[in-house]
Amino acid sequence: MDSLIEYLDGKRQLVNTQLVNYVTANTYEGRVRDAMLYSIEAGGKRLRPILLLATIEAFRGNLSKGLPVACALEMIHTYSLIHDDLPAMDNDDVRRGQPTNHKKFDEATAILAGDALLTLSFQIITDSNDLTNDEKVFIVKELSKASGPKGMVNGQMKDMQYENHDIPLLELEDIHRQKTGRLLSFAVLSGAYLAEADDQSMNNLTAMAGALGLIFQIQDDILDVVGDSHAIGKPTGSDEGNNKSTYPQLLGLEGAIAQKDRYVEAAKNALHESGINGTTLSELIDYLSSRDR
Ligand code: IPE
Ligand code: IPE
Ligand code: MG
Ligand code: MG
Ligand code: MG
């Protein structure tokens, strides 16, 4: 575990430095840059970039190809959080242990900072000297699909529509797959693609990454109920306050934990099938499931 923590710290620092460089180099001095940097520097866990880089390492690929993609992914994730916190969405005041972007600045600035992070992410990929043109096209295509109207955005839309409504379990699973799972899956699958993993591994990793997305969002929902708001850096009770449909709300806390454990089994089995046991990826499955922040 100690070595995993060190691993996470090392990769986080790598990503943090590069993210700030990208934002600073591609913005004018002023309010848009300040608002982008505010949320980027607020201290996210960087789990998506880390998953991407860990997958590249599992297949002995080239990390320099992964870094721009990992940063682009984290920019999209950060934009999604800035917008998720807006009064029109979850209306939260604290994120990553600090006032949310719209609280620190204002709503218009938060919307624009989110827009800027989203669009800059694609520029980072197309500007990269480490990716071939074919790789750029593949990554832009997959990242836009994962983030867009059949991916994260649709999941967020349904998450809002199911406030105050009963939801069947399968529909809730579908929302989780879209709002959270697609970006997490992109992390694993783009890492495998860049490291030139074979088709068989890709298929198994697709199953692994799908389960991982569900594990991640169920744990997020659990932490919203029983987490320490200081540790998670955001308020607890937000879901209940917004009458969200979540696993704990639908199945109770014990039921949600049991369901998460089933996905952990599924993720580990799929990883085993892909033949890349014994890498950081298997430790990351447990870490994502049992994290307290
Ligand atoms: C929170 O994601 C939002 C979800 C998709 C559940 P993270 O828990 O990865 O948030 P940060 O990036 O560490 O702040
Ligand atoms: C948000 O889910 C997922 C995305 C931003 C796409 P939540 O609304 O549960 O995330 P938190 O709990 O505010 O981080
Ligand atoms: Mg939300
Ligand atoms: Mg939220
Ligand atoms: Mg949440």
PDB file of C-alpha atoms in Angstrom, residues 1 12 32 53 102 144 152 161 175 187 268 271 284:
ATOM      1  CA  MET A   1       0.000   0.000   0.000  1.00  0.00           C
ATOM      2  CA  ARG A  12       0.001  13.070  -9.570  1.00  0.00           C
ATOM      3  CA  VAL A  32     -10.392  32.973 -17.724  1.00  0.00           C
ATOM      4  CA  LEU A  53      -0.567   6.082 -17.264  1.00  0.00           C
ATOM      5  CA  HIS A 102     -18.767  29.874  -9.153  1.00  0.00           C
ATOM      6  CA  SER A 144     -15.334  13.318 -27.585  1.00  0.00           C
ATOM      7  CA  MET A 152     -20.847  11.935 -19.760  1.00  0.00           C
ATOM      8  CA  GLN A 161     -33.946  14.142 -14.653  1.00  0.00           C
ATOM      9  CA  ILE A 175     -26.566   6.550 -15.749  1.00  0.00           C
ATOM     10  CA  ALA A 187      -8.527   6.338 -19.329  1.00  0.00           C
ATOM     11  CA  LYS A 268     -10.598  -8.420 -11.211  1.00  0.00           C
ATOM     12  CA  LEU A 271      -8.178  -8.030 -15.596  1.00  0.00           C
ATOM     13  CA  LEU A 284      -5.969   0.381  -8.331  1.00  0.00           C
TER      14      LEU A 284
END
